[in-house]
């Protein structure tokens, strides 16, 4: 397991972790600087409204008004925040805490979990084939955390001691949220139950990514993560409680995502766009850096069973709306291939017409 997601060509690893660069006090290396962007000034940008907020319990109870809100959030923003999701405030704090504690470990300790060049799991930075690709100001720990029998514990840190258990629990709880959201997606599109859920399958996986964004001395020229879409079906994101940084693109305008401390941020991923035949699109989003405060986040990328072929739900294909994407299997592999090249993964599965 794992080979299918590995970097597909010879890759150049950044020689240093971003945290080391930040701590060294040296100038920001050229390869992190976006020269074509005049300024990434978050001050001047509008906020995404904080009422794009869904009550998951109400959604599960089939509340028509909540379902309506959910559908319009996905149609207009392609993402939303969710409360009443079954995770307590103190549990979410624990997830944030293990993240901060892991990145605060001495580098020798973190190196034990270093991602091998030809693997996708472990501690490290992104890999890029393209030399022109500007690097992200972030360090990561990437683990396949669900289902349990896919876990490769050699990459699971033993420090902090509660990390394994907390991540295990976070994964199980995220899976429950995911199932509820998929059901709601089916209902809000008037699909038969299972039209999307059956494609997703019982053996869908969760890739967990712990992101650490060190303070950056050049926040208006350096990005935490460049504009991208996610290769998941859905991404469930736990944000830092105090520090914002995530932005979503809507109608060519960047919006800052507010931090709502007990809420989870959920966005559609490319595979949601494919299965909904373009109804629920995958939003472009990015992360900005901050010169004063570091930031952590935990992204749970939920992806269908890699053995399943997924494609636009049959009920969403008709004379007025042809099939927009071809059927695919194991989309994350396609995603990484194109992402590393700096090309659009989704464009590669679009049916030209
Ligand atoms: C990601 C991502 C957002 C964040 O990891 O793909 O978009 O706020 N993260 O860290
Ligand atoms: Ni993302």
mmCIF file of C-alpha atoms and ligand atoms in Angstrom, residues 140 209 211 213 225 228 230 235 237 239 245-246 285-287 295 297 299 301, ligand 1:
data_model
loop_
_atom_site.group_PDB
_atom_site.id
_atom_site.type_symbol
_atom_site.label_atom_id
_atom_site.label_comp_id
_atom_site.label_asym_id
_atom_site.label_seq_id
_atom_site.Cartn_x
_atom_site.Cartn_y
_atom_site.Cartn_z
ATOM 1 C CA UNK A 140 3.522 18.739 7.190
ATOM 2 C CA UNK A 209 -2.529 16.246 6.987
ATOM 3 C CA UNK A 211 -0.070 21.585 8.587
ATOM 4 C CA UNK A 213 2.849 27.390 9.051
ATOM 5 C CA UNK A 225 -0.218 26.954 0.280
ATOM 6 C CA UNK A 228 -5.310 24.762 -5.333
ATOM 7 C CA UNK A 230 -8.269 19.316 -3.069
ATOM 8 C CA UNK A 235 -12.103 17.825 3.062
ATOM 9 C CA UNK A 237 -10.564 21.029 8.183
ATOM 10 C CA UNK A 239 -8.492 25.467 11.880
ATOM 11 C CA UNK A 245 -5.034 32.214 7.074
ATOM 12 C CA UNK A 246 -7.342 30.232 4.834
ATOM 13 C CA UNK A 285 -8.420 28.012 -1.945
ATOM 14 C CA UNK A 286 -5.066 29.140 -0.574
ATOM 15 C CA UNK A 287 -3.374 29.849 2.727
ATOM 16 C CA UNK A 295 -0.555 28.648 12.617
ATOM 17 C CA UNK A 297 -4.419 23.198 10.931
ATOM 18 C CA UNK A 299 -7.002 18.630 7.069
ATOM 19 C CA UNK A 301 -8.973 14.429 3.031
HETATM 20 C C1 LIG B 1 -4.858 21.895 2.540
HETATM 21 C C2 LIG B 1 -5.468 23.188 2.883
HETATM 22 C C3 LIG B 1 -5.966 24.824 4.584
HETATM 23 C C4 LIG B 1 -5.434 25.289 5.894
HETATM 24 O O1 LIG B 1 -4.136 21.334 3.400
HETATM 25 O O2 LIG B 1 -5.099 21.410 1.410
HETATM 26 O O3 LIG B 1 -6.070 23.790 2.031
HETATM 27 O O4 LIG B 1 -6.068 26.188 6.448
HETATM 28 N N1 LIG B 1 -5.310 23.644 4.131
HETATM 29 O O5 LIG B 1 -4.423 24.794 6.352
#
